[in-house]
Short mmCIF file of C-alpha atoms in Angstrom, two decimals:
data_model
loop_
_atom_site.label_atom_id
_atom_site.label_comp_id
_atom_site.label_asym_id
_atom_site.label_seq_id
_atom_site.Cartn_x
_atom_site.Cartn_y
_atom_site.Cartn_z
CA UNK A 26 -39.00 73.69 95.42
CA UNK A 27 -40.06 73.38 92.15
CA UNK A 28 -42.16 70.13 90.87
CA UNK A 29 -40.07 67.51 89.43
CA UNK A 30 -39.71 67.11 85.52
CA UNK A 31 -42.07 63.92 84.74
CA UNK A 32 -40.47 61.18 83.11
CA UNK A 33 -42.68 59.00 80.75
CA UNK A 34 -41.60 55.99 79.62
CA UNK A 35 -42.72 55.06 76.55
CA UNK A 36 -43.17 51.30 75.60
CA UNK A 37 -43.65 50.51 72.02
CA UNK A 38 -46.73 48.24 71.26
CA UNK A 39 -46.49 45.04 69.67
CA UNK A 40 -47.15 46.11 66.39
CA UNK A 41 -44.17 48.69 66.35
CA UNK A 42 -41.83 45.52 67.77
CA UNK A 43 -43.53 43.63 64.63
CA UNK A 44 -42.52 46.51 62.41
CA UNK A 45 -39.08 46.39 63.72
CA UNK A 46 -38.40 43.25 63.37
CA UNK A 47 -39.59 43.23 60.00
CA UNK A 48 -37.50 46.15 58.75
CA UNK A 49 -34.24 44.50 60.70
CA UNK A 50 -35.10 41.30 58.89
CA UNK A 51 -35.92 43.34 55.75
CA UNK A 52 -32.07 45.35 56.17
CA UNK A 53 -30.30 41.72 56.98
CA UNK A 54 -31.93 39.98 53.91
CA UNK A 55 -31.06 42.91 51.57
CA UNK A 56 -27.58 42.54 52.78
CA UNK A 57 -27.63 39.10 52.38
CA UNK A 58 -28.92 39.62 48.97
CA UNK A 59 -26.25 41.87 47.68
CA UNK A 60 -23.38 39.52 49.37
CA UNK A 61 -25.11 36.45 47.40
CA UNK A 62 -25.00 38.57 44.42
CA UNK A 63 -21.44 40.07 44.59
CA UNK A 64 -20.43 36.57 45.42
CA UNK A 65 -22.82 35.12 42.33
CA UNK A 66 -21.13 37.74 39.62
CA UNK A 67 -17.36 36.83 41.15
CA UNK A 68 -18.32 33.27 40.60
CA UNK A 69 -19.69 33.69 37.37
CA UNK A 70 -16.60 35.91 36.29
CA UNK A 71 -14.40 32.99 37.19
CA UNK A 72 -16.24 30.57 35.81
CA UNK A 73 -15.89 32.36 32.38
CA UNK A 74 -11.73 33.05 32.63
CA UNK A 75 -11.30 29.30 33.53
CA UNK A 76 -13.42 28.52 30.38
CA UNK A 77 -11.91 30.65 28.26
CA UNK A 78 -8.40 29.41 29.27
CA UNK A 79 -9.31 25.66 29.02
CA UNK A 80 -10.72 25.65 25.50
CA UNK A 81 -8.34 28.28 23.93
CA UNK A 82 -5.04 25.93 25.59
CA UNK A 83 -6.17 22.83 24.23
CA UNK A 84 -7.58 23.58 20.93
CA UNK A 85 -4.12 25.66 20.23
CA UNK A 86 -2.33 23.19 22.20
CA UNK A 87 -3.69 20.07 20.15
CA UNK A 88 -3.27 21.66 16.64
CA UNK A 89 0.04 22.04 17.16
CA UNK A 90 0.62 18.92 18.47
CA UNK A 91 -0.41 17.77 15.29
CA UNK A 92 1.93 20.01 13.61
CA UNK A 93 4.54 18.97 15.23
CA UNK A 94 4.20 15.66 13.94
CA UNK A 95 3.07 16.46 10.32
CA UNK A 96 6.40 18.07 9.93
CA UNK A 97 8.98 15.84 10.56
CA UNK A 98 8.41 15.82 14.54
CA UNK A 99 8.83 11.77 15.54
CA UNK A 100 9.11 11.82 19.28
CA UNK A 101 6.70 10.55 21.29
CA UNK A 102 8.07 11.59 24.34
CA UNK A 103 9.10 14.73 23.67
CA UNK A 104 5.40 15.73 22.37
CA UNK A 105 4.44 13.72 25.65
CA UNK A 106 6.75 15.90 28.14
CA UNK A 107 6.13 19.27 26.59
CA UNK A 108 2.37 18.53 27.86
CA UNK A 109 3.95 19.58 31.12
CA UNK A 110 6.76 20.92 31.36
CA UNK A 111 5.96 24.38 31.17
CA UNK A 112 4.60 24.82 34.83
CA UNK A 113 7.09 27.24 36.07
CA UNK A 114 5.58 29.67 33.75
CA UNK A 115 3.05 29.79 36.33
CA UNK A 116 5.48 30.45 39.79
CA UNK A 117 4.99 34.44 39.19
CA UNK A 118 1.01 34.02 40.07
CA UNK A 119 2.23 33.17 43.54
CA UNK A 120 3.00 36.52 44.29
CA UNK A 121 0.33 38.00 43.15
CA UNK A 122 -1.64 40.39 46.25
CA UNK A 123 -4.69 39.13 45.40
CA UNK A 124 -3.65 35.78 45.70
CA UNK A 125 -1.61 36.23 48.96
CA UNK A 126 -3.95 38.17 50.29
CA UNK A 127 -6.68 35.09 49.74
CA UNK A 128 -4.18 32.53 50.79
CA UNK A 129 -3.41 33.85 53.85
CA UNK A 130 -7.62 34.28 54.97
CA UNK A 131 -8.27 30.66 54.53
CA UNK A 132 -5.42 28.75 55.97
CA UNK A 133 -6.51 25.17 56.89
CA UNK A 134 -6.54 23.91 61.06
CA UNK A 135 -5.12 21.11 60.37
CA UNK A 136 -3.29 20.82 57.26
CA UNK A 137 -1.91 17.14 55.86
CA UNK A 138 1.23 15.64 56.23
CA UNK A 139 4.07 16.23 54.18
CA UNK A 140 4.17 12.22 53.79
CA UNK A 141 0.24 12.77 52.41
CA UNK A 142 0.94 15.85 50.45
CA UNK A 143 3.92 14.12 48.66
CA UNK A 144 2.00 10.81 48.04
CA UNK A 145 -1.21 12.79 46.58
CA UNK A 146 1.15 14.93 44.40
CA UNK A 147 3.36 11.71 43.12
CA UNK A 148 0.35 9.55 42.30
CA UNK A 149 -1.71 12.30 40.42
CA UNK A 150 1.84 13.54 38.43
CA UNK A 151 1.72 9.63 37.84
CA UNK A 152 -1.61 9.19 36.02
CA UNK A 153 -0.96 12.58 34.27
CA UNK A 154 2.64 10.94 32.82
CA UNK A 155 0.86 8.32 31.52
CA UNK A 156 -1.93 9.94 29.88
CA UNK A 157 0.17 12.17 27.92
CA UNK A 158 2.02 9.33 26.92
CA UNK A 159 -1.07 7.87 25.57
CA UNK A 160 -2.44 10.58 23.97
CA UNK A 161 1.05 11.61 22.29
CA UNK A 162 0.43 8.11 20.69
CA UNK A 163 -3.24 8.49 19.54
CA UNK A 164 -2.38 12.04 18.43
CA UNK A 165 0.59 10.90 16.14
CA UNK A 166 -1.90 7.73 14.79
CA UNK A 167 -5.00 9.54 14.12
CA UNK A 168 -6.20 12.23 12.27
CA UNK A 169 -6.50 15.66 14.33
CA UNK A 170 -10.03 15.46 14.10
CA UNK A 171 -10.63 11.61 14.69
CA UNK A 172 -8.35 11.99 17.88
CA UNK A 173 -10.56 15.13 19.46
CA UNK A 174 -13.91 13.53 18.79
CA UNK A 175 -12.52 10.65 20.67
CA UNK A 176 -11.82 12.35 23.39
CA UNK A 177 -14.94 13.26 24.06
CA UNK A 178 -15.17 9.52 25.62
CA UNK A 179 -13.29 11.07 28.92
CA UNK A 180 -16.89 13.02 29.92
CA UNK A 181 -18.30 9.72 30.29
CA UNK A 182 -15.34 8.02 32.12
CA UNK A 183 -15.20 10.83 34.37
CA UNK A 184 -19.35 10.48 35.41
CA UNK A 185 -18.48 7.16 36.06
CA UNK A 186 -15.33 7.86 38.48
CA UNK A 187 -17.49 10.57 40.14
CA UNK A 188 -20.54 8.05 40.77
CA UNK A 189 -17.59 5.95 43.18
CA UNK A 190 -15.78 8.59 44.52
CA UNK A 191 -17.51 11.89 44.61
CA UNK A 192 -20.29 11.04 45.09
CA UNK A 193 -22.15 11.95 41.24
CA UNK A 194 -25.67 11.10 40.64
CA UNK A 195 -27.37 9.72 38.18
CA UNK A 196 -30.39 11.05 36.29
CA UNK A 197 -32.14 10.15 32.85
CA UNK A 198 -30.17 13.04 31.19
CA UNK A 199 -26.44 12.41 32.36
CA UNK A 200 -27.14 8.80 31.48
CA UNK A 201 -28.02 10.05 27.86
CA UNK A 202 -25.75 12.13 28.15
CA UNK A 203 -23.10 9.43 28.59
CA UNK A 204 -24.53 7.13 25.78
CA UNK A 205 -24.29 9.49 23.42
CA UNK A 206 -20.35 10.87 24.37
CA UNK A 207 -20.34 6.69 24.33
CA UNK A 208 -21.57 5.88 20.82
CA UNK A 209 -19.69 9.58 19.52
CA UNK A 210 -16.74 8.08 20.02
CA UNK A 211 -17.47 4.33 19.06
CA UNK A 212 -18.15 5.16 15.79
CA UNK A 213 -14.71 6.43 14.87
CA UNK A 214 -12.99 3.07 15.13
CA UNK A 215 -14.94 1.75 11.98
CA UNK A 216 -13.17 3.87 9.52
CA UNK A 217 -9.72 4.81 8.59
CA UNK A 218 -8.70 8.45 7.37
CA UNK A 219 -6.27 7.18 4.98
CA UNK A 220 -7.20 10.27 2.86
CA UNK A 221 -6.42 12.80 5.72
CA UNK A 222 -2.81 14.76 6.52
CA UNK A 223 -1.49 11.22 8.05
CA UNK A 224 -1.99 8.11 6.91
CA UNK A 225 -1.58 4.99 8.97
CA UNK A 226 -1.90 1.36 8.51
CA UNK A 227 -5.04 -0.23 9.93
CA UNK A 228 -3.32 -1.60 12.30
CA UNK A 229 -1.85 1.68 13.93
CA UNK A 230 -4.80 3.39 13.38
CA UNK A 231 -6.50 1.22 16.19
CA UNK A 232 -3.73 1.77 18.33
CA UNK A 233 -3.97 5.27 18.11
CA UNK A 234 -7.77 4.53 18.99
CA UNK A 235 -7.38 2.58 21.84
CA UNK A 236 -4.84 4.49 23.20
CA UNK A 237 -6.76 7.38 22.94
CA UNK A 238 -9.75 5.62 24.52
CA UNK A 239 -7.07 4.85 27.47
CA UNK A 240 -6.12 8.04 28.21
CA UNK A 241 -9.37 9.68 28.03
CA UNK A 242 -10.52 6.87 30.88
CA UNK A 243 -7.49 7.99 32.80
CA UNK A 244 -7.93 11.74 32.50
CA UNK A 245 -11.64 11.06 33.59
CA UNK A 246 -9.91 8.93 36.71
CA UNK A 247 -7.34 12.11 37.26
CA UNK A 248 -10.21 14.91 37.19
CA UNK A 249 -12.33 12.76 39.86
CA UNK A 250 -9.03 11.82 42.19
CA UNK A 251 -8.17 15.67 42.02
CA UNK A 252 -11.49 16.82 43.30
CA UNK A 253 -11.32 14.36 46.08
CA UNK A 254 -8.00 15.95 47.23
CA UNK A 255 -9.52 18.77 47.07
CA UNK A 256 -12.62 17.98 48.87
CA UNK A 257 -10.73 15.57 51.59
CA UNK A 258 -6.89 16.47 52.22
CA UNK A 259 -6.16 19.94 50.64
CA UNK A 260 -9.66 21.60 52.13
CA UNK A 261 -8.58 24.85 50.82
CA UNK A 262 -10.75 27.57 49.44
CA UNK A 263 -7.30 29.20 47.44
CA UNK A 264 -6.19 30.08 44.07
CA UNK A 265 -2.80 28.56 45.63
CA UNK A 266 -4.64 25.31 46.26
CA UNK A 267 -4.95 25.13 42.63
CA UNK A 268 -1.65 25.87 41.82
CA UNK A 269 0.06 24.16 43.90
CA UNK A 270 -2.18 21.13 42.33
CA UNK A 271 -1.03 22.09 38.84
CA UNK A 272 2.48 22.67 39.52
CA UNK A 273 3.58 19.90 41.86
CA UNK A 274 1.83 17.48 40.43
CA UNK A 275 3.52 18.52 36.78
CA UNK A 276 6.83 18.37 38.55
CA UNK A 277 6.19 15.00 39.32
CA UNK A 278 5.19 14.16 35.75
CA UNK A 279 7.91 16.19 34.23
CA UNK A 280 10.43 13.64 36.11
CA UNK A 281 8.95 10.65 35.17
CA UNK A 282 8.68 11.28 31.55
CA UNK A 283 12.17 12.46 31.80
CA UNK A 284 13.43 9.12 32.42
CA UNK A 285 11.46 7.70 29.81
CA UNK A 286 12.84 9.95 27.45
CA UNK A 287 16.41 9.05 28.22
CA UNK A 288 15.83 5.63 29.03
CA UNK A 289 13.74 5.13 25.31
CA UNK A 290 16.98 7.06 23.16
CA UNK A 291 14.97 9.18 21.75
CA UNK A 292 17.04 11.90 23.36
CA UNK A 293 19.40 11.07 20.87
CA UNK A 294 17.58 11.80 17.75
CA UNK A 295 16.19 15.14 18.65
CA UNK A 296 19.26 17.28 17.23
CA UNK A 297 18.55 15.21 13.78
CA UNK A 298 15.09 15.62 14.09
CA UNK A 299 15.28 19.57 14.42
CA UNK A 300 17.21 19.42 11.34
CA UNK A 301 14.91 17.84 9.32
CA UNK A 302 12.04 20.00 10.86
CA UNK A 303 9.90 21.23 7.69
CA UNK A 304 9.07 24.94 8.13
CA UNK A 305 13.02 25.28 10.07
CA UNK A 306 14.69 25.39 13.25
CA UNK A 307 13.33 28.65 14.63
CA UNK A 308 9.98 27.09 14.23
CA UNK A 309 10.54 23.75 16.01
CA UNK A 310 11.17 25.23 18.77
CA UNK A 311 8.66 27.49 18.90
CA UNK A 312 5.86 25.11 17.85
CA UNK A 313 7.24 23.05 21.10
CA UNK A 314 7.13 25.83 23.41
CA UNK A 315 3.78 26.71 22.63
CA UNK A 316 2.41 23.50 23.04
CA UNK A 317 3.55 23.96 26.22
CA UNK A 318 2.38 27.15 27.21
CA UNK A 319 -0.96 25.97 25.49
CA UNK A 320 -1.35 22.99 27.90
CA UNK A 321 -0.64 24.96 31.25
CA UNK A 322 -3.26 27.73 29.88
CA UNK A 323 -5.73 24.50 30.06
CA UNK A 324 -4.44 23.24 33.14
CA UNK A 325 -5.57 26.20 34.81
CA UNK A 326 -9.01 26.44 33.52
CA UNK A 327 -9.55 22.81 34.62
CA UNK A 328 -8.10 22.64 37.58
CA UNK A 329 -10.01 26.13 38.29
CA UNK A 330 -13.22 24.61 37.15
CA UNK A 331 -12.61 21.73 39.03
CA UNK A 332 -12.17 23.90 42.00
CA UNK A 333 -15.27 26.11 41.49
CA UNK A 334 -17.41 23.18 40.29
CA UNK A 335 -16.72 19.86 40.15
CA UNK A 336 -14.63 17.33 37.92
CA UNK A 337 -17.44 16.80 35.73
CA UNK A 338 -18.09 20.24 35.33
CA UNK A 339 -14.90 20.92 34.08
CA UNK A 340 -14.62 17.82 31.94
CA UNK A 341 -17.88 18.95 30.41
CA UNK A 342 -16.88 22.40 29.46
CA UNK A 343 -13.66 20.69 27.66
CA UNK A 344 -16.37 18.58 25.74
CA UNK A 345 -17.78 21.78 24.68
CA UNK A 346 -14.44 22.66 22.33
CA UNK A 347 -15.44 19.50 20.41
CA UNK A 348 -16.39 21.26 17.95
CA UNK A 349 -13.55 23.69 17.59
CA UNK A 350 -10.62 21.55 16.58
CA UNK A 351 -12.31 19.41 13.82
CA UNK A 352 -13.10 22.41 12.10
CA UNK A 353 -9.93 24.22 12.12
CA UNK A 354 -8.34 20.56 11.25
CA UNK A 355 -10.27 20.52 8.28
CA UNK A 356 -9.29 24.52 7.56
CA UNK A 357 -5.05 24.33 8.28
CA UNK A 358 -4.87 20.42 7.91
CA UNK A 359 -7.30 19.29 5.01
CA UNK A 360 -8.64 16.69 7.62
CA UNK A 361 -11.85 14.84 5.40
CA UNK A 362 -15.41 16.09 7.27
CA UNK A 363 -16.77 12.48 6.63
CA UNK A 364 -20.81 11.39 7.05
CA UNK A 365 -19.35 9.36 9.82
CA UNK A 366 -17.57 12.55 11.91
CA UNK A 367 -20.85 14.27 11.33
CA UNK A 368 -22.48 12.16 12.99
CA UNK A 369 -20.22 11.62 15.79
CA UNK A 370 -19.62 15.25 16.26
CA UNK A 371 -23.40 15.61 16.67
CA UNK A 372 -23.89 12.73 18.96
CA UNK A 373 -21.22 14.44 20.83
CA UNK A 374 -23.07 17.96 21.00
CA UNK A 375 -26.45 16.55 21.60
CA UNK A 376 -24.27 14.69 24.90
CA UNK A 377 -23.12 17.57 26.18
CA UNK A 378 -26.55 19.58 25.43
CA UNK A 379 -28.01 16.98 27.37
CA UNK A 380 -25.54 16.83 30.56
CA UNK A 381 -25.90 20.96 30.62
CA UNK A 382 -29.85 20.82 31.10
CA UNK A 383 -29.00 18.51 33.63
CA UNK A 384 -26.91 21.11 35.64
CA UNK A 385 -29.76 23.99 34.53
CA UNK A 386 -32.25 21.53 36.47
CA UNK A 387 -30.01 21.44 39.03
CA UNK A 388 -29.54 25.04 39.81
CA UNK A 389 -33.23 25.78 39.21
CA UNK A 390 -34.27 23.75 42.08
CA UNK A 391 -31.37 24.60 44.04
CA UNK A 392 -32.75 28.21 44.08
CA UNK A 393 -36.39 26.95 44.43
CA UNK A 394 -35.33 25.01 47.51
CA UNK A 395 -33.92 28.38 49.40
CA UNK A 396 -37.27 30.57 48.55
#
């Protein structure tokens, strides 16, 4: 019989294991890498669309607002209910694949009551109703420019509704930050723009103020209660989390402004008031219909920022428009560039220039942290 083949077994040496491991390790952390990556330019994709749609709806959406009422428009809460009533022009992105597809990865365990659901939705579509209202009334007392430098106010309302309930820190810039947005919009209540497209009385002129003031603390208080949903009862990583925030909670609004409408008479008046619209008929309506297109286009970029980011994240980017609609008010609606808007505007910049370092520190040792 022949001699039997020899079998050699050949164990590797600790510094070929070494080598191993390092190349596994090497081949995971690449991988890693390029997930981070993909998932860092997705991120930074939708970060961009949501911006884009939140400053191009309101700066069309408030311009027109204001041209509804420099041309005969009267109605408070019709200019208050076409701030929402457009939802169902967003019902088609449900059936989107993309979104379907996404929906149906990332279904919650145990998803809230219908009791809970209901609640969140009424109470949200509640502060929205009245926020409109109030900024219907500042819009139609102040000067297009006076009113959007005001709002600038909300940024600092909504820092201080995220220090109790999400949980928002405080550092040296943010609170600069919020002085600024703070004396911005202080300013603006010692003058009158009785040379501008609308003069008011004194009187109504602080009215418009303070309700603008008022609903910017309320949309702060709305943008801090919606990321708590989100965070606490909706836990949903979805593009339909976010419209199903938009739309139900615009439902709700759309009801309850509804009955104010009809309950106020107003209802009565709009046939007359189309009439006597200044550039026509065809043109009423269409002002009013995109004003409400305009407003969902923002609800989506802030909800959607809100749902990347964070409430004050997405209350910061809509501080970042400041600049847009004074200018175009003084371009299509003579609005007066006084010293004192200057200034304001400036305050309002250097704010928001502040609160943005902020979130640059932020990141920065966010990345240092995982090296």
């Amino acid at each position: 019989m022949g001699e039997a083949p020899e079998i050699q077994l050949q164990v590797p040496s600790e510094d070929e294991k070494l080598n191993e491991d390092s190349v596994e390790q090497q081949t995971n952390g690449n991988q890693s890498t390029t997930i981070t990556q993909q998932r860092t330019y997705k991120w930074w994709l939708l970060m961009t669309i949501y911006t884009f749609f939140l400053l191009s709806g309101q700066s069309v959406a408030t311009l027109l607002g204001r041209l509804y009422y420099d041309k005969g428009g009267n109605s408070k809460w019709l200019a208050t209910i076409v701030q929402v009533v457009g939802f169902p022009i967003l019902i088609p992105l449900y059936y989107l694949p993309s979104y379907k597809s996404s929906h149906t990865s990332n279904i919650t365990t145990n998803p809230p009551s219908l009791l809970v659901l209901s609640g969140m939705y009424f109470g949200l579509g509640l502060l929205l109703a009245a926020g409109c209202l109030l900024y219907s009334v500042g819009l139609l007392y102040l000067p297009v420019s006076t009113y959007s430098l005001i709002c600038a106010s909300q940024l600092a309302f909504n820092a201080l509704f995220s220090f109790f309930f999400n949980s928002q820190k405080f550092t040296p810039f943010i609170i600069n930050s919020l002085v600024l947005l703070t004396i911005s919009s202080t300013l603006l209540v010692f003058q009158n723009d009785s040379s501008g497209s609308t003069p008011v009385p004194r009187a109504k002129y602080v009215i418009g103020f303070v309700c603008t003031v008022a609903a910017s603390a309320g949309y702060g208080l709305m943008l801090s209660l919606t990321q708590l949903c989100f965070q606490k009862i909706l836990k949903k990583q979805t593009f339909k989390a976010v419209l199903d925030m938009i739309i139900y909670q615009s439902s709700a609004a759309t009801l309850m402004i509804s009955v104010g409408l009809f309950a106020s008479g107003e209802w009565k008046s709009l046939g007359e008031e189309m009439e006597g619209f200044k550039l026509g008929k065809l043109a009423y309506v269409n002002v009013l219909v995109w004003i409400a297109v305009g407003w969902q286009v923002f609800s989506i970029g802030a909800v959607g920022l809100i749902f990347e980011a964070s409430s004050l994240f997405s209350n910061v980017i809509s501080t970042l428009g400041l600049p847009i609609v004074p200018v175009f008010a003084m371009v299509f609606f003579h609005d007066p560039m006084t010293g004192v808007k200057v200034i304001s505007m400036l305050l309002a910049i250097w704010g928001f220039v502040s609160y943005v370092y902020q979130h640059y520190l932020d990141d920065r040792n966010s990345d240092t942290g995982k090296l």
